[in-house]
CSV table of N, CA and C in Angstrom, one decimal:
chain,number,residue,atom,x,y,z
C,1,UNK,N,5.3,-16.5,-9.6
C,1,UNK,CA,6.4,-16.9,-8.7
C,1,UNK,C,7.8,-16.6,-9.4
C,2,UNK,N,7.8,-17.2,-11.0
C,2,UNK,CA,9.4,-16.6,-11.4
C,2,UNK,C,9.4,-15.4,-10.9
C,3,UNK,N,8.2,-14.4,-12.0
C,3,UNK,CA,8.6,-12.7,-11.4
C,3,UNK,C,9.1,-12.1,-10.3
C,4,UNK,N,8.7,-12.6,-9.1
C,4,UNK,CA,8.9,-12.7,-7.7
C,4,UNK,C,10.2,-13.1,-7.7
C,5,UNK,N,10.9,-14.6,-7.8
C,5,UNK,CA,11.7,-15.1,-7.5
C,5,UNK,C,12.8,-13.8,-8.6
C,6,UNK,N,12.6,-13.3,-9.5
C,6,UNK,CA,13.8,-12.7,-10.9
C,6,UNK,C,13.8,-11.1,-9.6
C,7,UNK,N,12.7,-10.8,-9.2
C,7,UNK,CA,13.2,-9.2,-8.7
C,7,UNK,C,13.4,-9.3,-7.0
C,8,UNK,N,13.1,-10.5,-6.8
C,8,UNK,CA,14.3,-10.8,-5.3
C,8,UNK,C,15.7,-10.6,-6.3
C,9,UNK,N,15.5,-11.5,-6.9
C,9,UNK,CA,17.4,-11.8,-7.5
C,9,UNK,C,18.3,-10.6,-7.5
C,10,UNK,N,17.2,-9.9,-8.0
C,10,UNK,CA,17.9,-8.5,-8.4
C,10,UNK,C,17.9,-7.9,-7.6
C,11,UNK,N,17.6,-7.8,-6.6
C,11,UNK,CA,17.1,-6.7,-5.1
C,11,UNK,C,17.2,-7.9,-4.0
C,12,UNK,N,18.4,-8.2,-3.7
C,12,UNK,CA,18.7,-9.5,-2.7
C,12,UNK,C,18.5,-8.6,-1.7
C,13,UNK,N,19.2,-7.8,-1.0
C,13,UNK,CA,19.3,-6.9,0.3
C,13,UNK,C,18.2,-6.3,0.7
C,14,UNK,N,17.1,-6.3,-0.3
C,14,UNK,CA,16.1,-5.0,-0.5
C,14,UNK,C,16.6,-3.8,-0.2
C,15,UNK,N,17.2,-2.9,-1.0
C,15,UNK,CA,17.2,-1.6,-0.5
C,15,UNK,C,16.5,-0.7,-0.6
C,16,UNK,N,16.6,0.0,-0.2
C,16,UNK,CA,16.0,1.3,0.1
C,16,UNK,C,14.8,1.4,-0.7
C,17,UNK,N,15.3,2.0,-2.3
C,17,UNK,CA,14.5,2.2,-3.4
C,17,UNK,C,15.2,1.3,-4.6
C,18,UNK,N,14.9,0.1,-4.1
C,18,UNK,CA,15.0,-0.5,-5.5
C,18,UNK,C,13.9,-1.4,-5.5
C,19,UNK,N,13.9,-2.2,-6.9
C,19,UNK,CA,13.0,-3.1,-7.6
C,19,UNK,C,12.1,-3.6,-6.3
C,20,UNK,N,13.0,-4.5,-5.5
C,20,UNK,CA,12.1,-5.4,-4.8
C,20,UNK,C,10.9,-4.3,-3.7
C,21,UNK,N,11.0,-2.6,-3.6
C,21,UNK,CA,9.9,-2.2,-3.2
C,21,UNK,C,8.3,-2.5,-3.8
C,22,UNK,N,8.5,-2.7,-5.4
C,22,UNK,CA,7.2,-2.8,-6.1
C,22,UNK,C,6.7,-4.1,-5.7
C,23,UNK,N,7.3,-5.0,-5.3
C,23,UNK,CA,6.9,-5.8,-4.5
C,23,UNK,C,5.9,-5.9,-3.1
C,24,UNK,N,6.0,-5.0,-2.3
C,24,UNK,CA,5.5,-4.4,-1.4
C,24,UNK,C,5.0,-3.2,-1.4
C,25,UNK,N,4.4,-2.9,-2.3
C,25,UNK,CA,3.3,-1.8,-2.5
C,25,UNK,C,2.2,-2.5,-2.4
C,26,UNK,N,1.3,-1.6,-1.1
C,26,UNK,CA,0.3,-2.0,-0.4
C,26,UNK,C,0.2,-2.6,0.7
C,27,UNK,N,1.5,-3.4,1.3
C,27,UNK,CA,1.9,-4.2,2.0
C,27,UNK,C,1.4,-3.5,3.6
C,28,UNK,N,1.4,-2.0,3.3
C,28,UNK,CA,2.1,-1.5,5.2
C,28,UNK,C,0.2,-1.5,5.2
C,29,UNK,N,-0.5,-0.9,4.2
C,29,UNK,CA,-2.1,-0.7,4.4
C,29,UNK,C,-2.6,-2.0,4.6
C,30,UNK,N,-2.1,-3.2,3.7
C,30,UNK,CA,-2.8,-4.5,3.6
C,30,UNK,C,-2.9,-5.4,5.0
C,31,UNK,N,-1.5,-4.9,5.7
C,31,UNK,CA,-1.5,-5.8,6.7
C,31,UNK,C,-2.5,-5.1,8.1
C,32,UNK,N,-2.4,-4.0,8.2
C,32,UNK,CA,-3.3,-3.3,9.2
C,32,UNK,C,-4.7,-3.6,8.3
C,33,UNK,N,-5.2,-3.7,7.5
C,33,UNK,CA,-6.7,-4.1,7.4
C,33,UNK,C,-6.3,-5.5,7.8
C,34,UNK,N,-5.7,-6.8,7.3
C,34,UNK,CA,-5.8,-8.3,7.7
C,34,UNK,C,-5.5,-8.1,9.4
C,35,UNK,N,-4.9,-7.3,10.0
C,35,UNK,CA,-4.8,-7.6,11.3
C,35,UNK,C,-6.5,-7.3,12.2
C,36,UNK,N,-6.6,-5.9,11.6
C,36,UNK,CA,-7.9,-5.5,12.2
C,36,UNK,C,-9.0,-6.4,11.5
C,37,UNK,N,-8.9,-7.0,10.7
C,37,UNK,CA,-10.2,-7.9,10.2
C,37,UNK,C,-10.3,-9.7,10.6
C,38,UNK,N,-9.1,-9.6,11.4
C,38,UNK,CA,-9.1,-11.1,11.7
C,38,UNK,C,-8.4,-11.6,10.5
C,39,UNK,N,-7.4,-12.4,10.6
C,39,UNK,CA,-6.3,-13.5,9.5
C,39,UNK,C,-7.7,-14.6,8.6
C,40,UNK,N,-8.0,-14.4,8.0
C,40,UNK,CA,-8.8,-15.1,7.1
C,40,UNK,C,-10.4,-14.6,6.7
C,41,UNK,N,-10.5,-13.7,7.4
C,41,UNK,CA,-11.8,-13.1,7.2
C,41,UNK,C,-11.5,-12.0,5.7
C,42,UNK,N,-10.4,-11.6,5.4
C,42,UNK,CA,-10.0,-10.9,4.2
C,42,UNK,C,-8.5,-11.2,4.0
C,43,UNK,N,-8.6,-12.1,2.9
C,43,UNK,CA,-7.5,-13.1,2.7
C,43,UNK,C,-6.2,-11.9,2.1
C,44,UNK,N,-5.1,-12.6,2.1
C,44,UNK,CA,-3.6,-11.6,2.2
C,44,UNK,C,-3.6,-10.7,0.7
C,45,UNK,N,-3.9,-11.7,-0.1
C,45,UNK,CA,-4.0,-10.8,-1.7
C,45,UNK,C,-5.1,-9.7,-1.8
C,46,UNK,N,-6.1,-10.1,-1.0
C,46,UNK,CA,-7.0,-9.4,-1.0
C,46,UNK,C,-6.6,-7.7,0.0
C,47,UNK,N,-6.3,-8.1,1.1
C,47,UNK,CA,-5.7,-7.5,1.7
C,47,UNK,C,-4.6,-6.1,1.2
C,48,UNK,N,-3.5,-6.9,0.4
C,48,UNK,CA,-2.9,-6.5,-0.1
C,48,UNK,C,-3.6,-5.4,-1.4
C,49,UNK,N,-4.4,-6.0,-1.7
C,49,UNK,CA,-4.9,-5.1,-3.4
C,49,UNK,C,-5.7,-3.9,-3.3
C,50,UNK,N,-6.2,-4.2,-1.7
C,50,UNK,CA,-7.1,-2.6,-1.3
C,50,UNK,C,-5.9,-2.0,-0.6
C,51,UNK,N,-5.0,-2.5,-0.1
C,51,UNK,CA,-3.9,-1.2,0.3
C,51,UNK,C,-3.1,-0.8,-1.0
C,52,UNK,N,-3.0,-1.5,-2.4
C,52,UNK,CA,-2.7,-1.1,-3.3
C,52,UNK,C,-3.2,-0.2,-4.1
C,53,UNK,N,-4.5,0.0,-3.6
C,53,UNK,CA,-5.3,0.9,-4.1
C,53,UNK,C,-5.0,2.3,-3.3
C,54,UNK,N,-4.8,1.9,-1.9
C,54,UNK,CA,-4.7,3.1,-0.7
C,54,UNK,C,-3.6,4.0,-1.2
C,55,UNK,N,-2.5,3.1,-1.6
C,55,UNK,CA,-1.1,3.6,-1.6
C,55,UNK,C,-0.8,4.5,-2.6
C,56,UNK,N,-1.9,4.1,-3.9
C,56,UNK,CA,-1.8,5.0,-5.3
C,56,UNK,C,-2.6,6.0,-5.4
C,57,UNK,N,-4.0,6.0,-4.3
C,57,UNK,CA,-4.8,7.0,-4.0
C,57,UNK,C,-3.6,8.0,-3.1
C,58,UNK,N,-2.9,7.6,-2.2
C,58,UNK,CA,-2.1,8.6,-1.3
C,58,UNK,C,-1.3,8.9,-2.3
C,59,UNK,N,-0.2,8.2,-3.2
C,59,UNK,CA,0.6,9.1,-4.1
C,59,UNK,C,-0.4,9.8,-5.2
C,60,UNK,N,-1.3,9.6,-5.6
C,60,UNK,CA,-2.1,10.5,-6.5
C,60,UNK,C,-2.2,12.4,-5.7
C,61,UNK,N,-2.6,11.8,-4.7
C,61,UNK,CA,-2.8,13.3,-4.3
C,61,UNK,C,-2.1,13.8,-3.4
C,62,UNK,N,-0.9,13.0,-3.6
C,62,UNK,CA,0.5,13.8,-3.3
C,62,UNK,C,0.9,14.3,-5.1
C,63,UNK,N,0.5,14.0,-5.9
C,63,UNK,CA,1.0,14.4,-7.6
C,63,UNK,C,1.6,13.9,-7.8
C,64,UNK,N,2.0,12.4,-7.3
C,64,UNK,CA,3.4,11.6,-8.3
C,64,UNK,C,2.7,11.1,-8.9
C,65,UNK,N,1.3,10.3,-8.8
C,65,UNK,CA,0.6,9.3,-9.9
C,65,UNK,C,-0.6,10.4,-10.9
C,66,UNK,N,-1.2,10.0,-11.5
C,66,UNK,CA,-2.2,10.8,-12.0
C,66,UNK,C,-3.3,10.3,-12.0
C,67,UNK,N,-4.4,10.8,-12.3
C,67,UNK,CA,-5.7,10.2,-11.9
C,67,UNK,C,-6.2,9.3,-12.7
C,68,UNK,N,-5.6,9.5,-14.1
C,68,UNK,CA,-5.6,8.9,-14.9
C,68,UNK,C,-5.1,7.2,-14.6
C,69,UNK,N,-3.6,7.0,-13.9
C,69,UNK,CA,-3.4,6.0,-13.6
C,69,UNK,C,-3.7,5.4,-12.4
C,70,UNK,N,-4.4,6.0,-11.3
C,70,UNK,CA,-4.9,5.4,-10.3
C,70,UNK,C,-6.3,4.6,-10.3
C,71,UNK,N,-7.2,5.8,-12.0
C,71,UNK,CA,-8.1,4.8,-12.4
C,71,UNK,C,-7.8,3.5,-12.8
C,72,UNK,N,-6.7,3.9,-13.8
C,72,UNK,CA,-6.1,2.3,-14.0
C,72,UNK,C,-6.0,1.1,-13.2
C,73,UNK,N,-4.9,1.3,-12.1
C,73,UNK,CA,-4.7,0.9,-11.2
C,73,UNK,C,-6.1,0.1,-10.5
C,74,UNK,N,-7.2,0.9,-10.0
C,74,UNK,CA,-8.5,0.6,-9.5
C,74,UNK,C,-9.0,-0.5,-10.6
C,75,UNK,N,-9.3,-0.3,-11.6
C,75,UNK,CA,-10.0,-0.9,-12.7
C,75,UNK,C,-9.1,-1.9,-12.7
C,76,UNK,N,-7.7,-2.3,-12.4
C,76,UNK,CA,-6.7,-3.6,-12.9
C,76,UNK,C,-7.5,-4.8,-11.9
C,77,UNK,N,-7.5,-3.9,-10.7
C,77,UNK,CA,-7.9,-4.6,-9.1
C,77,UNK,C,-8.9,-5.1,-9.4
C,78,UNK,N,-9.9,-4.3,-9.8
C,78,UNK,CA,-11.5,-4.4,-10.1
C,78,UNK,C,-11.8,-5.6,-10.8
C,79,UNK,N,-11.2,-6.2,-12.2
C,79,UNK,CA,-11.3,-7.1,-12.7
C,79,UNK,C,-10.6,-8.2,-12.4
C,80,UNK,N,-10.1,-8.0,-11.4
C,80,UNK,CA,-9.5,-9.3,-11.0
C,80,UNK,C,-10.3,-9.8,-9.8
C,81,UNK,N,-11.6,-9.0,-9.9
C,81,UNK,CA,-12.5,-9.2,-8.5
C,81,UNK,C,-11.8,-9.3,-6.8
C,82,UNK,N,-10.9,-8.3,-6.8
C,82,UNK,CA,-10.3,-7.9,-5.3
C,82,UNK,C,-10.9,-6.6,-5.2
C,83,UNK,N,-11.0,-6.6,-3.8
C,83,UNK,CA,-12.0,-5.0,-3.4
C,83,UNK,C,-10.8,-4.4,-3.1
C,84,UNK,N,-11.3,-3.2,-3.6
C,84,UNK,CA,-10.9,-1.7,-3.5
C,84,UNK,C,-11.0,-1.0,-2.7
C,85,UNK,N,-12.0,-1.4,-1.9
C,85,UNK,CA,-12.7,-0.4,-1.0
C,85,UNK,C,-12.6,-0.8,0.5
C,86,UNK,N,-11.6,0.1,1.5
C,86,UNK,CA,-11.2,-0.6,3.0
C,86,UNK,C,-12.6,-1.1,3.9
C,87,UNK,N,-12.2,-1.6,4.3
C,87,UNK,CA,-13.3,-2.2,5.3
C,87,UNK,C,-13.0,-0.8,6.5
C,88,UNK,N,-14.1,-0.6,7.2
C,88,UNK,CA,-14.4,0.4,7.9
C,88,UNK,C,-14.1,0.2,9.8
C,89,UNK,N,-12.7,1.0,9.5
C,89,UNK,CA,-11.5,0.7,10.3
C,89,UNK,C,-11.4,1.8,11.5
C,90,UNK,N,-10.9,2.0,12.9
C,90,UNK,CA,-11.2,3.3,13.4
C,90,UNK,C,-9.6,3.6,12.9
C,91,UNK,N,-9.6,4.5,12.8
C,91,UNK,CA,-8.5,5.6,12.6
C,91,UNK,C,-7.4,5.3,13.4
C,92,UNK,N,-7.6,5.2,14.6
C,92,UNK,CA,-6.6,5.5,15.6
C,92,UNK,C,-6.1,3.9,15.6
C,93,UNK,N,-6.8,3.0,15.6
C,93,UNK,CA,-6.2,1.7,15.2
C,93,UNK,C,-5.6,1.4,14.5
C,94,UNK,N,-6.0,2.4,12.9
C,94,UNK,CA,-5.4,1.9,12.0
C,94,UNK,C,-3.8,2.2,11.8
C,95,UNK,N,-3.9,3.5,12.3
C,95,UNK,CA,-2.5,4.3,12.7
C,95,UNK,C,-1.4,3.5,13.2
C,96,UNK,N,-1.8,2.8,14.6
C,96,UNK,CA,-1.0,2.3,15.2
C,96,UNK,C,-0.7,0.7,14.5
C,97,UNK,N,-1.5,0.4,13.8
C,97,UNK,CA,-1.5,-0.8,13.0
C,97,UNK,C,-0.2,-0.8,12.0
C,98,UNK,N,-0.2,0.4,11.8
C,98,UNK,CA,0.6,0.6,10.4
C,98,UNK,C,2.2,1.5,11.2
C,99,UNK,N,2.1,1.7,13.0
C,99,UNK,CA,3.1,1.7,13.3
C,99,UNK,C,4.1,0.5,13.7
C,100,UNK,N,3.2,-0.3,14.0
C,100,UNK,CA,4.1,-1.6,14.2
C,100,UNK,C,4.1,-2.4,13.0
C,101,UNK,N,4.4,-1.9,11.1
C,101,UNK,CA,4.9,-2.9,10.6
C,101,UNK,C,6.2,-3.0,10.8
C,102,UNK,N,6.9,-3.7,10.1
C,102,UNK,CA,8.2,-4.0,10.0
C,102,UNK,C,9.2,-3.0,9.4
C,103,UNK,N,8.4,-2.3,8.6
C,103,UNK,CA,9.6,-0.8,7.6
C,103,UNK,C,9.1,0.0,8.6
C,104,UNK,N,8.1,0.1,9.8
C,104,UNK,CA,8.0,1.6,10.6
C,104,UNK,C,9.7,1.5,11.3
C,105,UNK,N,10.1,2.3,11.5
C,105,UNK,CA,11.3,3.2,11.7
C,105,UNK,C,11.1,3.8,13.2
C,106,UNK,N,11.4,3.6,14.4
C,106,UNK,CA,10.8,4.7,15.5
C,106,UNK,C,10.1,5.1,15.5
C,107,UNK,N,9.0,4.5,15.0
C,107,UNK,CA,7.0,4.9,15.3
C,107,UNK,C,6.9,5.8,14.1
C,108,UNK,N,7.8,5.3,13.5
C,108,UNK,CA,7.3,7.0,12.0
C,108,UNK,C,7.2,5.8,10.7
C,109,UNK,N,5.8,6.2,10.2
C,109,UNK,CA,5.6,5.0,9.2
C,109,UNK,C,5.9,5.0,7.7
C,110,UNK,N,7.1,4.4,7.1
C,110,UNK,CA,7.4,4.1,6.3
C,110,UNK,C,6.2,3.5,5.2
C,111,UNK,N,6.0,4.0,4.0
C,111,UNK,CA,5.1,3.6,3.5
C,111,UNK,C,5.9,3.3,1.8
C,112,UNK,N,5.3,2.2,0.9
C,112,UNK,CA,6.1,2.0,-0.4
C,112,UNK,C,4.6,3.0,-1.0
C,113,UNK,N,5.0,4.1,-1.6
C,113,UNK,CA,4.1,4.7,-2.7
C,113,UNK,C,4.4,4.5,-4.1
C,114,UNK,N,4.0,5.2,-4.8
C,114,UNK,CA,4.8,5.6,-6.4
C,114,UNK,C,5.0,6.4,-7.3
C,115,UNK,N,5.5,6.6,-8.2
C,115,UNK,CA,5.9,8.1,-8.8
C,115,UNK,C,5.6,7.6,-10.1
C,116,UNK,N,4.1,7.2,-10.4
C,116,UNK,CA,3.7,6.5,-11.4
C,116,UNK,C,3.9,5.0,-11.7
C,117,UNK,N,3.5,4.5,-12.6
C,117,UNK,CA,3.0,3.0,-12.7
C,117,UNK,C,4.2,2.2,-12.5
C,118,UNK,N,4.8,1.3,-11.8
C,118,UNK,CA,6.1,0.5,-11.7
C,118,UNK,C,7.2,1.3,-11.3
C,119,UNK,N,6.5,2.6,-10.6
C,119,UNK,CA,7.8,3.0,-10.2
C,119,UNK,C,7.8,3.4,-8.5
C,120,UNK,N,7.8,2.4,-7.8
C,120,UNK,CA,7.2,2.1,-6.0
C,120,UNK,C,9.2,2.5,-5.4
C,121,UNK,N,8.6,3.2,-4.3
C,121,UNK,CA,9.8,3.7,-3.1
C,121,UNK,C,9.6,3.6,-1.8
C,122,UNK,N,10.2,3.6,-1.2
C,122,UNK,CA,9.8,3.6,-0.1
C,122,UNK,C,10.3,5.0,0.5
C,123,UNK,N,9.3,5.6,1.4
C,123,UNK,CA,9.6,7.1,2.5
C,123,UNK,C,8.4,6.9,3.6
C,124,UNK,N,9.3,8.0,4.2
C,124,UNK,CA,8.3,8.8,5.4
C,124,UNK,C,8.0,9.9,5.1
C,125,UNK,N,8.2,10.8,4.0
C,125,UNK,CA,8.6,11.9,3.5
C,125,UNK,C,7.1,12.3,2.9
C,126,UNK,N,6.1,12.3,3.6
C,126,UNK,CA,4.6,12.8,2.9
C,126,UNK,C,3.9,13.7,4.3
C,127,UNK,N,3.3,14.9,4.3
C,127,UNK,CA,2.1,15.0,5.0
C,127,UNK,C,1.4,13.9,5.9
C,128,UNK,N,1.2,14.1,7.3
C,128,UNK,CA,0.3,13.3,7.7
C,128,UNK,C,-1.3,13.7,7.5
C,129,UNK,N,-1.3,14.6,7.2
C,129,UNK,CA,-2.5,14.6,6.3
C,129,UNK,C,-3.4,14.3,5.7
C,130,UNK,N,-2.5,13.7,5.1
C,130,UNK,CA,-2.1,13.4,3.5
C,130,UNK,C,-2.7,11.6,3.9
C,131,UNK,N,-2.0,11.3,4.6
C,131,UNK,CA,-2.2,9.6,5.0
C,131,UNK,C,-3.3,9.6,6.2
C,132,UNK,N,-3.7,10.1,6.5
C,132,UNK,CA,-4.8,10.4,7.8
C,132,UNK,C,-6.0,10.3,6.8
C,133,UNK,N,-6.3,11.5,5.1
C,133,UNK,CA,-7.3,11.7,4.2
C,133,UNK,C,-7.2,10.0,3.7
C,134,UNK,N,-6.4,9.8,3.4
C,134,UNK,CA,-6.2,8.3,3.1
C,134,UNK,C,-6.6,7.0,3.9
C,135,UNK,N,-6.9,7.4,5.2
C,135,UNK,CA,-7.1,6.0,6.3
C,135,UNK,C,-8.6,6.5,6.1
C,136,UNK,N,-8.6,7.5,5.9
C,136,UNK,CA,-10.5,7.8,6.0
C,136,UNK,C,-11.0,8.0,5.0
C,137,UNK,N,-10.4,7.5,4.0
C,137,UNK,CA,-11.6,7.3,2.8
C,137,UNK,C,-12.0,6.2,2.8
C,138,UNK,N,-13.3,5.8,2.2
C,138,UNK,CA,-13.9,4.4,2.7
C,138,UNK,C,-14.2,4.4,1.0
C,139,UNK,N,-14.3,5.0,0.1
C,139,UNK,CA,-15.1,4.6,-1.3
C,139,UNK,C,-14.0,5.0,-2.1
C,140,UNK,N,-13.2,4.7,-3.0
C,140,UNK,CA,-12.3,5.1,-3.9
C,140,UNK,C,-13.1,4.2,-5.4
């Protein structure tokens, strides 16, 4: 909670690309699995730590993370016994799940990725592709 409470402080407005995005990495994936899985059937952290996984698997193979550190990333998750692995979602739901969060923009989905370990942004600026290979991977 300090941590939390010290990079609000710092990032009062949340903008764009500052601090308080690392905060919300995983957030746009986590909430479209807790919506489609029912509010308690896969609790918020939990929720959160497999779109944390999503989000570093989509910047890995966009080339800002390395594989190296997405293993990381996976293995941090892993030991802290939070799953990794999305619950098996249709696509077309998922899409629209992740258009109505709160950072989508006019139906275009804002996503926080990263350009390596602690360093989370927010864009729309990737391949849908790219995030489409990402809603349909089920094993990372």
């Amino acid at each position: 909670c300090e941590n939390k409470a010290r990079v609000v402080s710092e990032d009062e407005f949340e903008s764009t690309n500052g601090i308080r995005a690392t905060l919300n990495l995983g957030h746009t994936f986590g909430h479209a699995i807790e919506n489609v899985m029912g509010y308690g059937n896969w609790l918020h952290g939990e929720a959160v730590a497999c779109g944390m996984v999503m989000a570093s698997y989509m910047s890995m193979q966009l080339g800002w993370v390395t594989a190296q550190d997405f293993d990381r990333i996976k293995a941090l998750i892993k030991t802290a016994k939070l799953p990794i692995d999305p619950p098996d979602i249709n696509q077309v739901q998922f899409m629209d799940l992740m258009r109505s969060d709160k950072k989508a923009v006019q139906g275009k989905i804002n996503l926080i990725l990263q350009k390596g370990i602690g360093h989370a942004f927010l864009t729309n600026d990737y391949p849908h592709e790219t995030l489409l290979d990402t809603i349909n991977q089920k094993v990372f």
